[in-house]
mmCIF file with all atom_site columns, C-alpha atoms in Angstrom:
data_model
loop_
_atom_site.group_PDB
_atom_site.id
_atom_site.type_symbol
_atom_site.label_atom_id
_atom_site.label_alt_id
_atom_site.label_comp_id
_atom_site.label_asym_id
_atom_site.label_entity_id
_atom_site.label_seq_id
_atom_site.pdbx_PDB_ins_code
_atom_site.Cartn_x
_atom_site.Cartn_y
_atom_site.Cartn_z
_atom_site.occupancy
_atom_site.B_iso_or_equiv
_atom_site.pdbx_formal_charge
_atom_site.auth_seq_id
_atom_site.auth_comp_id
_atom_site.auth_asym_id
_atom_site.auth_atom_id
_atom_site.pdbx_PDB_model_num
ATOM 1   C CA . MET U 1 1   ? 0.000   0.000  0.000   1.00 0.00 ? 133 MET U CA 1
ATOM 2   C CA . ARG U 1 2   ? 1.330   3.454  -0.899  1.00 0.00 ? 134 ARG U CA 1
ATOM 3   C CA . ASN U 1 3   ? 2.253   5.692  2.043   1.00 0.00 ? 135 ASN U CA 1
ATOM 4   C CA . ASN U 1 4   ? 1.972   8.882  -0.011  1.00 0.00 ? 136 ASN U CA 1
ATOM 5   C CA . ILE U 1 5   ? -0.614  10.635 -2.169  1.00 0.00 ? 137 ILE U CA 1
ATOM 6   C CA . ASN U 1 6   ? 0.021   12.772 -5.233  1.00 0.00 ? 138 ASN U CA 1
ATOM 7   C CA . VAL U 1 7   ? -1.875  16.054 -5.171  1.00 0.00 ? 139 VAL U CA 1
ATOM 8   C CA . TYR U 1 8   ? -1.767  17.769 -8.544  1.00 0.00 ? 140 TYR U CA 1
ATOM 9   C CA . TRP U 1 9   ? -2.350  21.510 -8.745  1.00 0.00 ? 141 TRP U CA 1
ATOM 10  C CA . CYS U 1 10  ? -2.450  24.253 -11.338 1.00 0.00 ? 142 CYS U CA 1
ATOM 11  C CA . LEU U 1 11  ? -3.616  27.810 -11.829 1.00 0.00 ? 143 LEU U CA 1
ATOM 12  C CA . ASP U 1 12  ? -7.114  28.300 -13.200 1.00 0.00 ? 144 ASP U CA 1
ATOM 13  C CA . GLU U 1 13  ? -6.481  30.170 -16.432 1.00 0.00 ? 145 GLU U CA 1
ATOM 14  C CA . SER U 1 14  ? -10.197 30.217 -17.278 1.00 0.00 ? 146 SER U CA 1
ATOM 15  C CA . GLU U 1 15  ? -11.138 32.336 -14.240 1.00 0.00 ? 147 GLU U CA 1
ATOM 16  C CA . GLU U 1 16  ? -12.081 35.950 -14.869 1.00 0.00 ? 148 GLU U CA 1
ATOM 17  C CA . GLY U 1 17  ? -9.200  38.240 -13.986 1.00 0.00 ? 149 GLY U CA 1
ATOM 18  C CA . TYR U 1 18  ? -6.496  35.626 -14.599 1.00 0.00 ? 150 TYR U CA 1
ATOM 19  C CA . SER U 1 19  ? -3.181  37.125 -15.680 1.00 0.00 ? 151 SER U CA 1
ATOM 20  C CA . TYR U 1 20  ? -0.257  35.324 -17.271 1.00 0.00 ? 152 TYR U CA 1
ATOM 21  C CA . SER U 1 21  ? 1.936   37.033 -14.691 1.00 0.00 ? 153 SER U CA 1
ATOM 22  C CA . MET U 1 22  ? 0.276   35.017 -11.909 1.00 0.00 ? 154 MET U CA 1
ATOM 23  C CA . PRO U 1 23  ? 2.740   32.084 -12.062 1.00 0.00 ? 155 PRO U CA 1
ATOM 24  C CA . LEU U 1 24  ? 5.420   34.629 -11.128 1.00 0.00 ? 156 LEU U CA 1
ATOM 25  C CA . LEU U 1 25  ? 3.411   35.818 -8.116  1.00 0.00 ? 157 LEU U CA 1
ATOM 26  C CA . MET U 1 26  ? 1.646   32.746 -6.727  1.00 0.00 ? 158 MET U CA 1
ATOM 27  C CA . PHE U 1 27  ? 2.912   30.909 -3.646  1.00 0.00 ? 159 PHE U CA 1
ATOM 28  C CA . PRO U 1 28  ? 2.828   27.085 -3.762  1.00 0.00 ? 160 PRO U CA 1
ATOM 29  C CA . PRO U 1 29  ? 0.927   25.505 -0.837  1.00 0.00 ? 161 PRO U CA 1
ATOM 30  C CA . THR U 1 30  ? 3.032   26.158 2.292   1.00 0.00 ? 162 THR U CA 1
ATOM 31  C CA . PRO U 1 31  ? 3.223   23.590 5.137   1.00 0.00 ? 163 PRO U CA 1
ATOM 32  C CA . LEU U 1 32  ? 1.511   25.159 8.150   1.00 0.00 ? 164 LEU U CA 1
ATOM 33  C CA . ILE U 1 33  ? 3.471   23.590 11.005  1.00 0.00 ? 165 ILE U CA 1
ATOM 34  C CA . SER U 1 34  ? 6.927   24.483 9.674   1.00 0.00 ? 166 SER U CA 1
ATOM 35  C CA . ASP U 1 35  ? 5.772   27.976 8.662   1.00 0.00 ? 167 ASP U CA 1
ATOM 36  C CA . TYR U 1 36  ? 4.163   28.618 12.062  1.00 0.00 ? 168 TYR U CA 1
ATOM 37  C CA . ALA U 1 37  ? 7.324   27.394 13.816  1.00 0.00 ? 169 ALA U CA 1
ATOM 38  C CA . LYS U 1 38  ? 9.242   30.329 12.321  1.00 0.00 ? 170 LYS U CA 1
ATOM 39  C CA . THR U 1 39  ? 7.113   32.937 14.097  1.00 0.00 ? 171 THR U CA 1
ATOM 40  C CA . THR U 1 40  ? 5.644   31.443 17.280  1.00 0.00 ? 172 THR U CA 1
ATOM 41  C CA . PRO U 1 41  ? 7.575   31.933 20.543  1.00 0.00 ? 173 PRO U CA 1
ATOM 42  C CA . ASN U 1 42  ? 5.856   28.870 22.023  1.00 0.00 ? 174 ASN U CA 1
ATOM 43  C CA . LYS U 1 43  ? 8.056   26.119 20.608  1.00 0.00 ? 175 LYS U CA 1
ATOM 44  C CA . GLU U 1 44  ? 6.804   23.563 23.152  1.00 0.00 ? 176 GLU U CA 1
ATOM 45  C CA . TYR U 1 45  ? 3.297   23.874 21.726  1.00 0.00 ? 177 TYR U CA 1
ATOM 46  C CA . LEU U 1 46  ? 4.596   22.621 18.392  1.00 0.00 ? 178 LEU U CA 1
ATOM 47  C CA . LYS U 1 47  ? 5.498   19.313 20.064  1.00 0.00 ? 179 LYS U CA 1
ATOM 48  C CA . CYS U 1 48  ? 1.966   18.775 21.436  1.00 0.00 ? 180 CYS U CA 1
ATOM 49  C CA . PRO U 1 49  ? 0.459   15.557 19.960  1.00 0.00 ? 181 PRO U CA 1
ATOM 50  C CA . ALA U 1 50  ? -2.986  17.180 19.780  1.00 0.00 ? 182 ALA U CA 1
ATOM 51  C CA . PHE U 1 51  ? -1.559  20.111 17.798  1.00 0.00 ? 183 PHE U CA 1
ATOM 52  C CA . GLN U 1 52  ? 0.379   17.805 15.497  1.00 0.00 ? 184 GLN U CA 1
ATOM 53  C CA . ASN U 1 53  ? -2.681  15.622 14.922  1.00 0.00 ? 185 ASN U CA 1
ATOM 54  C CA . GLU U 1 54  ? -4.906  18.593 14.131  1.00 0.00 ? 186 GLU U CA 1
ATOM 55  C CA . PHE U 1 55  ? -2.558  20.288 11.680  1.00 0.00 ? 187 PHE U CA 1
ATOM 56  C CA . VAL U 1 56  ? -0.804  17.361 9.989   1.00 0.00 ? 188 VAL U CA 1
ATOM 57  C CA . ASN U 1 57  ? -1.029  17.780 6.196   1.00 0.00 ? 189 ASN U CA 1
ATOM 58  C CA . THR U 1 58  ? -2.363  21.309 6.589   1.00 0.00 ? 190 THR U CA 1
ATOM 59  C CA . PHE U 1 59  ? -1.057  23.938 4.181   1.00 0.00 ? 191 PHE U CA 1
ATOM 60  C CA . ILE U 1 60  ? -1.390  27.702 3.852   1.00 0.00 ? 192 ILE U CA 1
ATOM 61  C CA . TYR U 1 61  ? -2.856  29.535 0.892   1.00 0.00 ? 193 TYR U CA 1
ATOM 62  C CA . LYS U 1 62  ? -1.087  32.897 0.734   1.00 0.00 ? 194 LYS U CA 1
ATOM 63  C CA . ALA U 1 63  ? -2.296  36.009 -1.082  1.00 0.00 ? 195 ALA U CA 1
ATOM 64  C CA . PHE U 1 64  ? -0.391  36.558 -4.313  1.00 0.00 ? 196 PHE U CA 1
ATOM 65  C CA . LYS U 1 65  ? -1.062  40.316 -4.452  1.00 0.00 ? 197 LYS U CA 1
ATOM 66  C CA . ASP U 1 66  ? -2.324  43.282 -2.444  1.00 0.00 ? 198 ASP U CA 1
ATOM 67  C CA . ILE U 1 67  ? -6.119  43.647 -2.368  1.00 0.00 ? 199 ILE U CA 1
ATOM 68  C CA . THR U 1 68  ? -8.186  46.467 -0.864  1.00 0.00 ? 200 THR U CA 1
ATOM 69  C CA . LEU U 1 69  ? -11.967 46.367 -0.722  1.00 0.00 ? 201 LEU U CA 1
ATOM 70  C CA . ASP U 1 70  ? -14.117 49.160 0.707   1.00 0.00 ? 202 ASP U CA 1
ATOM 71  C CA . ILE U 1 71  ? -17.288 47.716 2.239   1.00 0.00 ? 203 ILE U CA 1
ATOM 72  C CA . ASN U 1 72  ? -20.597 49.585 2.453   1.00 0.00 ? 204 ASN U CA 1
ATOM 73  C CA . PRO U 1 73  ? -21.551 49.151 6.144   1.00 0.00 ? 205 PRO U CA 1
ATOM 74  C CA . LYS U 1 74  ? -25.287 49.050 5.354   1.00 0.00 ? 206 LYS U CA 1
ATOM 75  C CA . THR U 1 75  ? -25.311 46.583 2.473   1.00 0.00 ? 207 THR U CA 1
ATOM 76  C CA . ASN U 1 76  ? -21.879 44.893 2.769   1.00 0.00 ? 208 ASN U CA 1
ATOM 77  C CA . GLN U 1 77  ? -21.473 45.648 -0.946  1.00 0.00 ? 209 GLN U CA 1
ATOM 78  C CA . PRO U 1 78  ? -17.748 45.914 -1.684  1.00 0.00 ? 210 PRO U CA 1
ATOM 79  C CA . THR U 1 79  ? -16.010 48.404 -3.942  1.00 0.00 ? 211 THR U CA 1
ATOM 80  C CA . ASP U 1 80  ? -12.743 47.256 -5.477  1.00 0.00 ? 212 ASP U CA 1
ATOM 81  C CA . LEU U 1 81  ? -9.822  49.628 -5.200  1.00 0.00 ? 213 LEU U CA 1
ATOM 82  C CA . ASN U 1 82  ? -7.161  47.754 -7.206  1.00 0.00 ? 214 ASN U CA 1
ATOM 83  C CA . ASN U 1 83  ? -8.640  45.696 -10.040 1.00 0.00 ? 215 ASN U CA 1
ATOM 84  C CA . THR U 1 84  ? -9.664  42.638 -8.067  1.00 0.00 ? 216 THR U CA 1
ATOM 85  C CA . VAL U 1 85  ? -12.358 40.384 -9.506  1.00 0.00 ? 217 VAL U CA 1
ATOM 86  C CA . PHE U 1 86  ? -15.098 39.525 -7.018  1.00 0.00 ? 218 PHE U CA 1
ATOM 87  C CA . THR U 1 87  ? -18.759 38.581 -6.830  1.00 0.00 ? 219 THR U CA 1
ATOM 88  C CA . PHE U 1 88  ? -21.267 39.624 -4.191  1.00 0.00 ? 220 PHE U CA 1
ATOM 89  C CA . ASP U 1 89  ? -24.339 37.824 -2.872  1.00 0.00 ? 221 ASP U CA 1
ATOM 90  C CA . PRO U 1 90  ? -26.661 40.534 -1.460  1.00 0.00 ? 222 PRO U CA 1
ATOM 91  C CA . ASP U 1 91  ? -28.872 38.004 0.335   1.00 0.00 ? 223 ASP U CA 1
ATOM 92  C CA . LEU U 1 92  ? -26.019 36.395 2.274   1.00 0.00 ? 224 LEU U CA 1
ATOM 93  C CA . LYS U 1 93  ? -23.898 39.584 2.179   1.00 0.00 ? 225 LYS U CA 1
ATOM 94  C CA . ARG U 1 94  ? -21.108 37.296 1.053   1.00 0.00 ? 226 ARG U CA 1
ATOM 95  C CA . VAL U 1 95  ? -18.097 38.405 -0.977  1.00 0.00 ? 227 VAL U CA 1
ATOM 96  C CA . SER U 1 96  ? -16.327 35.835 -3.174  1.00 0.00 ? 228 SER U CA 1
ATOM 97  C CA . ILE U 1 97  ? -12.794 36.276 -4.513  1.00 0.00 ? 229 ILE U CA 1
ATOM 98  C CA . PRO U 1 98  ? -11.286 33.620 -6.788  1.00 0.00 ? 230 PRO U CA 1
ATOM 99  C CA . SER U 1 99  ? -8.200  31.809 -5.515  1.00 0.00 ? 231 SER U CA 1
ATOM 100 C CA . TYR U 1 100 ? -7.120  30.846 -9.067  1.00 0.00 ? 232 TYR U CA 1
ATOM 101 C CA . ILE U 1 101 ? -6.001  27.410 -7.896  1.00 0.00 ? 233 ILE U CA 1
ATOM 102 C CA . LEU U 1 102 ? -7.234  23.905 -8.773  1.00 0.00 ? 234 LEU U CA 1
ATOM 103 C CA . PHE U 1 103 ? -6.416  20.592 -7.089  1.00 0.00 ? 235 PHE U CA 1
ATOM 104 C CA . PHE U 1 104 ? -6.791  16.958 -8.121  1.00 0.00 ? 236 PHE U CA 1
ATOM 105 C CA . SER U 1 105 ? -5.650  13.732 -6.465  1.00 0.00 ? 237 SER U CA 1
ATOM 106 C CA . ASP U 1 106 ? -4.837  10.330 -7.929  1.00 0.00 ? 238 ASP U CA 1
ATOM 107 C CA . GLN U 1 107 ? -6.681  8.741  -4.965  1.00 0.00 ? 239 GLN U CA 1
ATOM 108 C CA . PRO U 1 108 ? -9.904  9.621  -3.118  1.00 0.00 ? 240 PRO U CA 1
ATOM 109 C CA . LEU U 1 109 ? -8.913  12.444 -0.760  1.00 0.00 ? 241 LEU U CA 1
ATOM 110 C CA . GLU U 1 110 ? -11.056 14.933 1.117   1.00 0.00 ? 242 GLU U CA 1
ATOM 111 C CA . MET U 1 111 ? -9.649  18.449 1.307   1.00 0.00 ? 243 MET U CA 1
ATOM 112 C CA . SER U 1 112 ? -10.950 20.989 3.836   1.00 0.00 ? 244 SER U CA 1
ATOM 113 C CA . GLN U 1 113 ? -10.738 24.755 3.423   1.00 0.00 ? 245 GLN U CA 1
ATOM 114 C CA . THR U 1 114 ? -10.701 26.524 6.827   1.00 0.00 ? 246 THR U CA 1
ATOM 115 C CA . PRO U 1 115 ? -9.882  29.956 8.296   1.00 0.00 ? 247 PRO U CA 1
ATOM 116 C CA . SER U 1 116 ? -6.208  30.634 9.045   1.00 0.00 ? 248 SER U CA 1
ATOM 117 C CA . SER U 1 117 ? -6.760  30.555 12.808  1.00 0.00 ? 249 SER U CA 1
ATOM 118 C CA . LEU U 1 118 ? -3.081  30.567 13.841  1.00 0.00 ? 250 LEU U CA 1
ATOM 119 C CA . HIS U 1 119 ? -2.306  33.679 11.819  1.00 0.00 ? 251 HIS U CA 1
ATOM 120 C CA . SER U 1 120 ? -3.145  37.316 12.334  1.00 0.00 ? 252 SER U CA 1
ATOM 121 C CA . ASN U 1 121 ? -3.687  39.775 9.493   1.00 0.00 ? 253 ASN U CA 1
ATOM 122 C CA . ASN U 1 122 ? -6.253  42.350 8.475   1.00 0.00 ? 254 ASN U CA 1
ATOM 123 C CA . PHE U 1 123 ? -8.264  39.892 6.397   1.00 0.00 ? 255 PHE U CA 1
ATOM 124 C CA . ILE U 1 124 ? -8.593  37.038 8.880   1.00 0.00 ? 256 ILE U CA 1
ATOM 125 C CA . ASN U 1 125 ? -9.129  39.415 11.835  1.00 0.00 ? 257 ASN U CA 1
ATOM 126 C CA . ASN U 1 126 ? -11.913 41.357 10.107  1.00 0.00 ? 258 ASN U CA 1
ATOM 127 C CA . SER U 1 127 ? -13.883 38.749 8.188   1.00 0.00 ? 259 SER U CA 1
ATOM 128 C CA . LYS U 1 128 ? -15.898 35.573 8.637   1.00 0.00 ? 260 LYS U CA 1
ATOM 129 C CA . LEU U 1 129 ? -14.502 33.034 6.199   1.00 0.00 ? 261 LEU U CA 1
ATOM 130 C CA . PHE U 1 130 ? -16.744 30.212 4.974   1.00 0.00 ? 262 PHE U CA 1
ATOM 131 C CA . SER U 1 131 ? -15.287 26.706 5.365   1.00 0.00 ? 263 SER U CA 1
ATOM 132 C CA . GLY U 1 132 ? -15.871 23.746 3.063   1.00 0.00 ? 264 GLY U CA 1
ATOM 133 C CA . LYS U 1 133 ? -14.780 20.207 2.220   1.00 0.00 ? 265 LYS U CA 1
ATOM 134 C CA . TYR U 1 134 ? -14.926 17.943 -0.827  1.00 0.00 ? 266 TYR U CA 1
ATOM 135 C CA . ASP U 1 135 ? -13.107 14.980 -2.393  1.00 0.00 ? 267 ASP U CA 1
ATOM 136 C CA . ILE U 1 136 ? -10.460 16.213 -4.836  1.00 0.00 ? 268 ILE U CA 1
ATOM 137 C CA . GLY U 1 137 ? -10.077 12.705 -6.275  1.00 0.00 ? 269 GLY U CA 1
ATOM 138 C CA . LYS U 1 138 ? -13.733 12.619 -7.354  1.00 0.00 ? 270 LYS U CA 1
ATOM 139 C CA . TRP U 1 139 ? -14.461 16.214 -8.380  1.00 0.00 ? 271 TRP U CA 1
ATOM 140 C CA . PHE U 1 140 ? -12.603 19.036 -10.105 1.00 0.00 ? 272 PHE U CA 1
ATOM 141 C CA . ARG U 1 141 ? -13.506 22.589 -9.210  1.00 0.00 ? 273 ARG U CA 1
ATOM 142 C CA . PRO U 1 142 ? -11.787 25.829 -8.204  1.00 0.00 ? 274 PRO U CA 1
ATOM 143 C CA . LEU U 1 143 ? -11.564 27.209 -4.692  1.00 0.00 ? 275 LEU U CA 1
ATOM 144 C CA . GLN U 1 144 ? -13.251 30.479 -3.816  1.00 0.00 ? 276 GLN U CA 1
ATOM 145 C CA . ILE U 1 145 ? -12.443 32.804 -0.934  1.00 0.00 ? 277 ILE U CA 1
ATOM 146 C CA . ASP U 1 146 ? -15.964 33.337 0.425   1.00 0.00 ? 278 ASP U CA 1
ATOM 147 C CA . PHE U 1 147 ? -16.355 35.686 3.372   1.00 0.00 ? 279 PHE U CA 1
ATOM 148 C CA . ILE U 1 148 ? -18.485 38.279 5.155   1.00 0.00 ? 280 ILE U CA 1
ATOM 149 C CA . SER U 1 149 ? -16.672 41.449 6.146   1.00 0.00 ? 281 SER U CA 1
ATOM 150 C CA . LYS U 1 150 ? -16.917 42.748 9.715   1.00 0.00 ? 282 LYS U CA 1
ATOM 151 C CA . THR U 1 151 ? -15.335 46.137 8.944   1.00 0.00 ? 283 THR U CA 1
ATOM 152 C CA . PRO U 1 152 ? -15.742 48.957 6.380   1.00 0.00 ? 284 PRO U CA 1
ATOM 153 C CA . GLN U 1 153 ? -12.499 47.999 4.674   1.00 0.00 ? 285 GLN U CA 1
ATOM 154 C CA . ILE U 1 154 ? -10.609 44.773 3.970   1.00 0.00 ? 286 ILE U CA 1
ATOM 155 C CA . LYS U 1 155 ? -6.895  45.078 3.255   1.00 0.00 ? 287 LYS U CA 1
ATOM 156 C CA . ILE U 1 156 ? -4.960  42.033 2.061   1.00 0.00 ? 288 ILE U CA 1
ATOM 157 C CA . LYS U 1 157 ? -1.196  42.137 1.673   1.00 0.00 ? 289 LYS U CA 1
ATOM 158 C CA . LYS U 1 158 ? 0.834   39.885 -0.622  1.00 0.00 ? 290 LYS U CA 1
ATOM 159 C CA . GLY U 1 159 ? 1.915   36.878 1.437   1.00 0.00 ? 291 GLY U CA 1
ATOM 160 C CA . ASP U 1 160 ? -0.955  37.058 3.958   1.00 0.00 ? 292 ASP U CA 1
ATOM 161 C CA . ALA U 1 161 ? -2.285  33.671 5.079   1.00 0.00 ? 293 ALA U CA 1
ATOM 162 C CA . LEU U 1 162 ? -5.863  33.767 3.777   1.00 0.00 ? 294 LEU U CA 1
ATOM 163 C CA . PHE U 1 163 ? -6.968  30.209 4.554   1.00 0.00 ? 295 PHE U CA 1
ATOM 164 C CA . TYR U 1 164 ? -5.720  26.707 5.327   1.00 0.00 ? 296 TYR U CA 1
ATOM 165 C CA . LEU U 1 165 ? -6.059  23.561 3.246   1.00 0.00 ? 297 LEU U CA 1
ATOM 166 C CA . LYS U 1 166 ? -6.157  20.336 5.252   1.00 0.00 ? 298 LYS U CA 1
ATOM 167 C CA . PHE U 1 167 ? -5.777  17.066 3.378   1.00 0.00 ? 299 PHE U CA 1
ATOM 168 C CA . ASN U 1 168 ? -7.588  14.508 5.484   1.00 0.00 ? 300 ASN U CA 1
ATOM 169 C CA . THR U 1 169 ? -5.048  11.704 5.497   1.00 0.00 ? 301 THR U CA 1
ATOM 170 C CA . ASN U 1 170 ? -1.938  10.715 7.429   1.00 0.00 ? 302 ASN U CA 1
ATOM 171 C CA . LYS U 1 171 ? -0.123  9.841  4.210   1.00 0.00 ? 303 LYS U CA 1
ATOM 172 C CA . LYS U 1 172 ? 2.588   12.138 2.904   1.00 0.00 ? 304 LYS U CA 1
ATOM 173 C CA . ILE U 1 173 ? 1.354   14.698 0.365   1.00 0.00 ? 305 ILE U CA 1
ATOM 174 C CA . ASN U 1 174 ? 3.390   15.070 -2.830  1.00 0.00 ? 306 ASN U CA 1
ATOM 175 C CA . PHE U 1 175 ? 2.486   18.281 -4.635  1.00 0.00 ? 307 PHE U CA 1
ATOM 176 C CA . ILE U 1 176 ? 2.888   18.141 -8.415  1.00 0.00 ? 308 ILE U CA 1
ATOM 177 C CA . ASN U 1 177 ? 2.224   21.124 -10.660 1.00 0.00 ? 309 ASN U CA 1
ATOM 178 C CA . PHE U 1 178 ? 0.718   20.812 -14.145 1.00 0.00 ? 310 PHE U CA 1
ATOM 179 C CA . GLU U 1 179 ? -0.221  23.025 -17.064 1.00 0.00 ? 311 GLU U CA 1
ATOM 180 C CA . TYR U 1 180 ? -3.849  23.997 -17.639 1.00 0.00 ? 312 TYR U CA 1
ATOM 181 C CA . THR U 1 181 ? -4.739  22.696 -21.119 1.00 0.00 ? 313 THR U CA 1
ATOM 182 C CA . ASP U 1 182 ? -7.810  22.821 -23.345 1.00 0.00 ? 314 ASP U CA 1
ATOM 183 C CA . GLU U 1 183 ? -8.728  19.229 -22.416 1.00 0.00 ? 315 GLU U CA 1
ATOM 184 C CA . ILE U 1 184 ? -8.438  20.021 -18.707 1.00 0.00 ? 316 ILE U CA 1
ATOM 185 C CA . PHE U 1 185 ? -10.572 23.115 -19.279 1.00 0.00 ? 317 PHE U CA 1
ATOM 186 C CA . LYS U 1 186 ? -13.380 20.970 -20.758 1.00 0.00 ? 318 LYS U CA 1
ATOM 187 C CA . ILE U 1 187 ? -13.528 18.695 -17.699 1.00 0.00 ? 319 ILE U CA 1
ATOM 188 C CA . HIS U 1 188 ? -13.257 21.671 -15.365 1.00 0.00 ? 320 HIS U CA 1
ATOM 189 C CA . LYS U 1 189 ? -16.152 23.497 -17.060 1.00 0.00 ? 321 LYS U CA 1
ATOM 190 C CA . SER U 1 190 ? -18.229 20.334 -17.137 1.00 0.00 ? 322 SER U CA 1
ATOM 191 C CA . CYS U 1 191 ? -18.009 20.259 -13.354 1.00 0.00 ? 323 CYS U CA 1
ATOM 192 C CA . THR U 1 192 ? -18.567 23.951 -12.667 1.00 0.00 ? 324 THR U CA 1
ATOM 193 C CA . ASP U 1 193 ? -21.420 24.309 -15.177 1.00 0.00 ? 325 ASP U CA 1
ATOM 194 C CA . LEU U 1 194 ? -23.414 21.422 -13.682 1.00 0.00 ? 326 LEU U CA 1
ATOM 195 C CA . LYS U 1 195 ? -25.023 23.557 -10.975 1.00 0.00 ? 327 LYS U CA 1
ATOM 196 C CA . ASN U 1 196 ? -26.279 25.979 -13.654 1.00 0.00 ? 328 ASN U CA 1
ATOM 197 C CA . VAL U 1 197 ? -27.759 23.226 -15.830 1.00 0.00 ? 329 VAL U CA 1
ATOM 198 C CA . GLN U 1 198 ? -29.270 21.176 -13.004 1.00 0.00 ? 330 GLN U CA 1
ATOM 199 C CA . PRO U 1 199 ? -28.735 22.480 -9.463  1.00 0.00 ? 331 PRO U CA 1
ATOM 200 C CA . GLY U 1 200 ? -29.307 20.569 -6.242  1.00 0.00 ? 332 GLY U CA 1
ATOM 201 C CA . TYR U 1 201 ? -27.128 17.493 -6.621  1.00 0.00 ? 333 TYR U CA 1
ATOM 202 C CA . ARG U 1 202 ? -25.462 16.072 -3.513  1.00 0.00 ? 334 ARG U CA 1
ATOM 203 C CA . PHE U 1 203 ? -21.729 15.357 -3.484  1.00 0.00 ? 335 PHE U CA 1
ATOM 204 C CA . LYS U 1 204 ? -22.477 11.628 -3.525  1.00 0.00 ? 336 LYS U CA 1
ATOM 205 C CA . ASP U 1 205 ? -24.333 12.089 -6.816  1.00 0.00 ? 337 ASP U CA 1
ATOM 206 C CA . ILE U 1 206 ? -21.733 14.236 -8.547  1.00 0.00 ? 338 ILE U CA 1
ATOM 207 C CA . TYR U 1 207 ? -18.892 11.965 -7.417  1.00 0.00 ? 339 TYR U CA 1
ATOM 208 C CA . ASN U 1 208 ? -20.717 9.042  -9.020  1.00 0.00 ? 340 ASN U CA 1
ATOM 209 C CA . MET U 1 209 ? -21.245 11.023 -12.239 1.00 0.00 ? 341 MET U CA 1
ATOM 210 C CA . PHE U 1 210 ? -17.579 12.031 -12.368 1.00 0.00 ? 342 PHE U CA 1
ATOM 211 C CA . THR U 1 211 ? -16.258 8.484  -11.995 1.00 0.00 ? 343 THR U CA 1
ATOM 212 C CA . ARG U 1 212 ? -19.025 6.790  -14.001 1.00 0.00 ? 344 ARG U CA 1
ATOM 213 C CA . ILE U 1 213 ? -18.014 8.549  -17.224 1.00 0.00 ? 345 ILE U CA 1
ATOM 214 C CA . GLY U 1 214 ? -14.307 8.134  -16.464 1.00 0.00 ? 346 GLY U CA 1
ATOM 215 C CA . TYR U 1 215 ? -13.426 11.772 -15.883 1.00 0.00 ? 347 TYR U CA 1
ATOM 216 C CA . HIS U 1 216 ? -11.050 10.829 -13.055 1.00 0.00 ? 348 HIS U CA 1
ATOM 217 C CA . LYS U 1 217 ? -9.001  8.620  -15.408 1.00 0.00 ? 349 LYS U CA 1
ATOM 218 C CA . LYS U 1 218 ? -9.167  11.028 -18.341 1.00 0.00 ? 350 LYS U CA 1
ATOM 219 C CA . LEU U 1 219 ? -8.146  13.995 -16.187 1.00 0.00 ? 351 LEU U CA 1
ATOM 220 C CA . LEU U 1 220 ? -5.250  12.150 -14.560 1.00 0.00 ? 352 LEU U CA 1
ATOM 221 C CA . LYS U 1 221 ? -3.964  11.022 -17.971 1.00 0.00 ? 353 LYS U CA 1
ATOM 222 C CA . GLU U 1 222 ? -4.056  14.606 -19.289 1.00 0.00 ? 354 GLU U CA 1
ATOM 223 C CA . ILE U 1 223 ? -2.405  15.953 -16.146 1.00 0.00 ? 355 ILE U CA 1
ATOM 224 C CA . LYS U 1 224 ? 0.472   13.472 -16.368 1.00 0.00 ? 356 LYS U CA 1
ATOM 225 C CA . LYS U 1 225 ? 1.179   14.601 -19.929 1.00 0.00 ? 357 LYS U CA 1
ATOM 226 C CA . ASN U 1 226 ? 1.571   18.201 -18.742 1.00 0.00 ? 358 ASN U CA 1
ATOM 227 C CA . ILE U 1 227 ? 3.646   18.064 -15.562 1.00 0.00 ? 359 ILE U CA 1
ATOM 228 C CA . THR U 1 228 ? 5.940   21.029 -14.859 1.00 0.00 ? 360 THR U CA 1
ATOM 229 C CA . PRO U 1 229 ? 9.133   21.161 -12.747 1.00 0.00 ? 361 PRO U CA 1
ATOM 230 C CA . LEU U 1 230 ? 7.375   23.406 -10.175 1.00 0.00 ? 362 LEU U CA 1
ATOM 231 C CA . LYS U 1 231 ? 6.454   21.679 -6.913  1.00 0.00 ? 363 LYS U CA 1
#
């Protein structure tokens, strides 16, 4: 039995606002425990089994550029101050910013997106970030940064920890980067367009659809043909 899992990742070139300069700016997923060890004065806490168990295979998504959003305190409607693409749900008062990152695994693997609770920055201190979880071996979709602002302005600095990604396994994670191709785009759009064509499916249903028509095999084959040296 393998004691590691390959997690393939790429930038979502189909997302509105994507720039071909993004590969120069993006941070690869950063291991949380080793990154946190550089800044925390409480080194003994890092040795705690409960801490280790909670944050094993947890990685940081860091902002690749500065972002400033002014928030209307009555409606929560944001105004962009530096060409950031976002959407706004007036009913939930939720702001969504694309992360421009896609993940896929060669084995079933649930990935959780959670607030960056061990970090402190303007974004995480002044927003309520929505969490989520899905199986990146059975579905292919982008991550969004969905949040409700608690202040009239959100300021994000390049390198800020915006959220954590926890891969729910004790196996070692091998990150492998790949190029976003036309064939990968077709599978990606098939997944993201489903909710517009027929909304309401449960994850169990869409996982079955994805594997039934062989998308997991087709996607993995295309990914392996387009691996890059970037980790």
